[in-house]
CSV table of C-alpha atoms in Angstrom, one decimal:
chain,number,residue,atom,x,y,z
Y,1,MET,CA,-34.6,-69.9,-63.6
Y,2,ILE,CA,-30.8,-71.3,-62.4
Y,3,ALA,CA,-30.5,-66.9,-63.6
Y,4,MET,CA,-32.7,-65.6,-61.4
Y,5,ASP,CA,-32.5,-68.8,-58.0
Y,6,ALA,CA,-28.1,-67.0,-58.7
Y,7,LEU,CA,-29.6,-62.9,-58.9
Y,8,GLN,CA,-32.3,-64.1,-56.0
Y,9,THR,CA,-29.1,-65.5,-53.5
Y,10,GLU,CA,-26.9,-62.6,-55.1
Y,11,ILE,CA,-29.7,-60.1,-54.1
Y,12,SER,CA,-30.3,-61.4,-50.1
Y,13,VAL,CA,-26.2,-61.5,-49.8
Y,14,PHE,CA,-26.8,-58.3,-50.9
Y,15,GLY,CA,-29.7,-58.2,-48.8
Y,16,VAL,CA,-27.9,-59.5,-45.4
Y,17,GLY,CA,-24.0,-57.2,-45.9
Y,18,LEU,CA,-26.5,-54.3,-46.5
Y,19,GLY,CA,-28.3,-54.9,-43.4
Y,20,ILE,CA,-25.5,-56.1,-41.3
Y,21,GLY,CA,-23.0,-52.6,-42.5
Y,22,LEU,CA,-26.5,-50.7,-41.7
Y,23,ILE,CA,-26.5,-51.4,-37.9
Y,24,VAL,CA,-22.7,-51.2,-37.4
Y,25,THR,CA,-23.4,-47.8,-38.7
Y,26,VAL,CA,-26.1,-47.7,-36.7
Y,27,LEU,CA,-24.6,-49.3,-33.5
Y,28,VAL,CA,-21.2,-47.0,-34.8
Y,29,TRP,CA,-24.0,-43.6,-34.7
Y,30,LEU,CA,-25.5,-44.0,-31.1
Y,31,GLY,CA,-22.1,-44.8,-30.2
Y,32,LYS,CA,-20.2,-41.5,-31.0
Y,33,ARG,CA,-23.9,-40.1,-30.0
Y,34,ARG,CA,-24.0,-41.2,-26.7
Y,35,THR,CA,-19.7,-40.1,-26.3
Y,36,GLN,CA,-20.4,-36.6,-27.5
Y,37,SER,CA,-23.8,-36.3,-25.3
Y,38,SER,CA,-21.3,-37.1,-22.5
Y,39,LEU,CA,-18.4,-33.9,-23.8
Y,40,ARG,CA,-21.3,-32.0,-23.9
Y,41,LYS,CA,-21.8,-32.7,-20.3
Y,42,GLU,CA,-18.5,-32.6,-18.8
Y,43,ILE,CA,-17.8,-29.7,-21.6
Y,44,GLU,CA,-20.4,-27.9,-18.8
Y,45,THR,CA,-19.5,-28.9,-16.0
Y,46,LEU,CA,-15.8,-27.5,-16.2
Y,47,LYS,CA,-17.1,-25.0,-17.7
Y,48,GLY,CA,-19.1,-24.6,-14.4
Y,49,TYR,CA,-15.4,-25.1,-12.2
Y,50,LEU,CA,-14.4,-23.1,-15.0
Y,51,ASN,CA,-17.3,-19.6,-14.3
Y,52,THR,CA,-17.0,-20.6,-10.1
Y,53,GLN,CA,-12.9,-20.1,-10.3
Y,54,MET,CA,-13.7,-17.1,-12.4
Y,55,SER,CA,-16.0,-14.7,-10.0
Y,56,ILE,CA,-13.7,-16.3,-6.5
Y,57,ASN,CA,-10.4,-14.6,-8.6
Y,58,SER,CA,-12.5,-11.7,-9.9
Y,59,LYS,CA,-13.8,-11.8,-6.0
Y,60,GLY,CA,-9.8,-11.5,-4.7
Y,61,TYR,CA,-8.7,-9.1,-7.0
Y,62,GLU,CA,-10.9,-6.9,-6.8
Y,63,GLU,CA,-10.3,-7.4,-2.7
Y,64,LEU,CA,-6.4,-6.7,-3.9
Y,65,ARG,CA,-7.1,-3.7,-5.7
Y,66,LYS,CA,-8.9,-2.2,-3.2
Y,67,GLU,CA,-6.4,-3.0,-0.6
Y,68,VAL,CA,-3.7,-1.0,-3.2
Y,69,GLU,CA,-6.4,1.7,-3.6
Y,70,THR,CA,-7.1,2.1,0.4
Y,71,LEU,CA,-2.4,2.1,0.4
Y,72,ARG,CA,-2.1,5.0,-2.4
Y,73,LYS,CA,-3.9,7.0,-0.1
Y,74,GLN,CA,-2.8,5.9,3.6
Y,75,ASN,CA,1.3,6.0,1.3
Y,76,GLU,CA,-0.6,10.3,-0.3
Y,77,ASN,CA,-2.3,11.1,3.0
Y,78,LEU,CA,1.4,10.7,5.2
Y,79,ARG,CA,3.3,12.1,2.2
Y,80,VAL,CA,1.3,15.0,2.3
Y,81,THR,CA,1.7,15.3,6.7
Y,82,VAL,CA,5.4,14.3,6.3
Y,83,ALA,CA,5.7,17.4,4.0
Y,84,THR,CA,3.5,19.4,6.4
Y,85,LEU,CA,4.9,18.4,9.8
Y,86,SER,CA,8.7,19.1,8.7
Y,87,ASN,CA,7.1,22.7,7.2
Y,88,LYS,CA,6.0,23.7,10.4
Y,89,PRO,CA,7.1,26.6,11.9
Y,90,GLY,CA,10.1,26.1,14.7
Y,91,ARG,CA,11.1,23.6,12.3
Y,92,ALA,CA,15.0,24.5,11.0
Y,93,GLU,CA,14.9,26.4,14.2
Y,94,LEU,CA,15.2,22.9,15.9
Y,95,LYS,CA,16.7,21.2,13.6
Y,96,THR,CA,19.4,24.0,13.9
Y,97,LEU,CA,19.3,23.3,17.4
Y,98,HIS,CA,20.0,19.6,17.2
Y,99,ILE,CA,23.0,20.5,15.6
Y,100,TRP,CA,24.5,23.4,17.9
Y,101,ASP,CA,23.4,20.7,20.8
Y,102,ARG,CA,25.8,18.3,19.1
Y,103,ALA,CA,28.5,20.5,18.2
Y,104,LEU,CA,28.1,21.9,22.0
Y,105,ARG,CA,29.0,18.1,23.2
Y,106,SER,CA,31.5,17.0,20.7
Y,107,LEU,CA,34.0,20.5,21.6
Y,108,VAL,CA,32.7,19.7,25.0
Y,109,VAL,CA,34.2,16.7,25.5
Y,110,SER,CA,37.3,17.7,22.9
Y,111,SER,CA,38.3,20.8,24.6
Y,112,PRO,CA,39.7,20.9,28.2
Y,113,GLY,CA,39.5,24.6,28.3
Y,114,PHE,CA,35.3,25.2,26.5
Y,115,ALA,CA,33.4,23.1,29.3
Y,116,PRO,CA,34.4,25.0,32.3
Y,117,ALA,CA,33.6,28.2,30.7
Y,118,TRP,CA,30.5,26.7,28.9
Y,119,GLU,CA,28.6,26.0,31.8
Y,120,VAL,CA,28.5,29.5,33.3
Y,121,ALA,CA,27.8,30.4,30.2
Y,122,LEU,CA,24.6,27.5,30.5
Y,123,ALA,CA,23.5,28.5,33.8
Y,124,GLU,CA,24.0,32.0,33.6
Y,125,ALA,CA,20.8,31.5,29.8
Y,126,GLN,CA,19.0,28.7,31.4
Y,127,LYS,CA,18.4,31.1,35.0
Y,128,ASN,CA,17.7,34.8,32.7
Y,129,VAL,CA,15.0,32.5,30.4
Y,130,GLU,CA,13.5,31.2,34.1
Y,131,GLU,CA,13.2,34.4,34.9
Y,132,THR,CA,12.3,35.3,31.9
Y,133,ASP,CA,8.9,33.0,31.6
Y,134,SER,CA,8.1,33.7,35.3
Y,135,GLY,CA,8.7,37.4,36.7
Y,136,VAL,CA,8.1,40.8,35.7
Y,137,LYS,CA,9.5,40.4,32.7
Y,138,ALA,CA,7.7,37.8,31.5
Y,139,LEU,CA,5.0,40.9,32.5
Y,140,VAL,CA,6.9,43.6,30.3
Y,141,ARG,CA,7.9,41.1,27.1
Y,142,LYS,CA,4.0,40.2,27.2
Y,143,VAL,CA,2.3,43.9,27.7
Y,144,PHE,CA,5.3,45.9,25.0
Y,145,PRO,CA,5.7,42.9,22.7
Y,146,MET,CA,7.3,45.1,20.2
Y,147,LEU,CA,9.7,46.5,22.5
Y,148,PRO,CA,13.5,45.2,22.5
Y,149,HIS,CA,13.5,44.0,26.2
Y,150,GLU,CA,16.9,41.5,25.2
Y,151,SER,CA,18.6,45.4,25.2
Y,152,SER,CA,17.3,47.0,27.9
Y,153,ALA,CA,17.5,43.5,30.2
Y,154,SER,CA,21.5,42.9,29.3
Y,155,THR,CA,21.7,47.4,30.1
Y,156,SER,CA,19.6,46.7,33.7
Y,157,ASP,CA,21.5,43.9,34.1
Y,158,SER,CA,24.2,45.5,33.6
Y,159,THR,CA,23.9,48.9,36.1
Y,160,ASP,CA,22.7,46.5,38.4
Y,161,GLY,CA,25.8,44.9,39.5
Y,162,SER,CA,27.9,48.1,39.0
């Protein structure tokens, strides 16, 4: 009987130890489940924040992309406009005219005998252009555009002056 009593005490001690171990195991398991649940909630919250941030960034990048595309189109249109305007008839002549104007101004300043002769030639040319634009010469030029007006005008001026 003593052996049975010892066996029963060993079994009861084993049962108590097993029970305490199971209780500790269940408590640790419940703590882990609670931690996992809170971590899952936090992960879901972070996923929501990340999704919101990505949608905001996506909208911003889309607006920037549209703005860049608009600016590219405007740049191309301006480039074409500049090319068209620079190739318009008379632009090369205007550029040459400006170059000649600068050269004449520097000659007037630097050459002492050139200025009076230049002023006389300029006044005559201006008078001739005004007569051509407002008088009979303009009418003749419009009616007979194929005739060489400059040569006939210079010969008639030379015969009138004699």
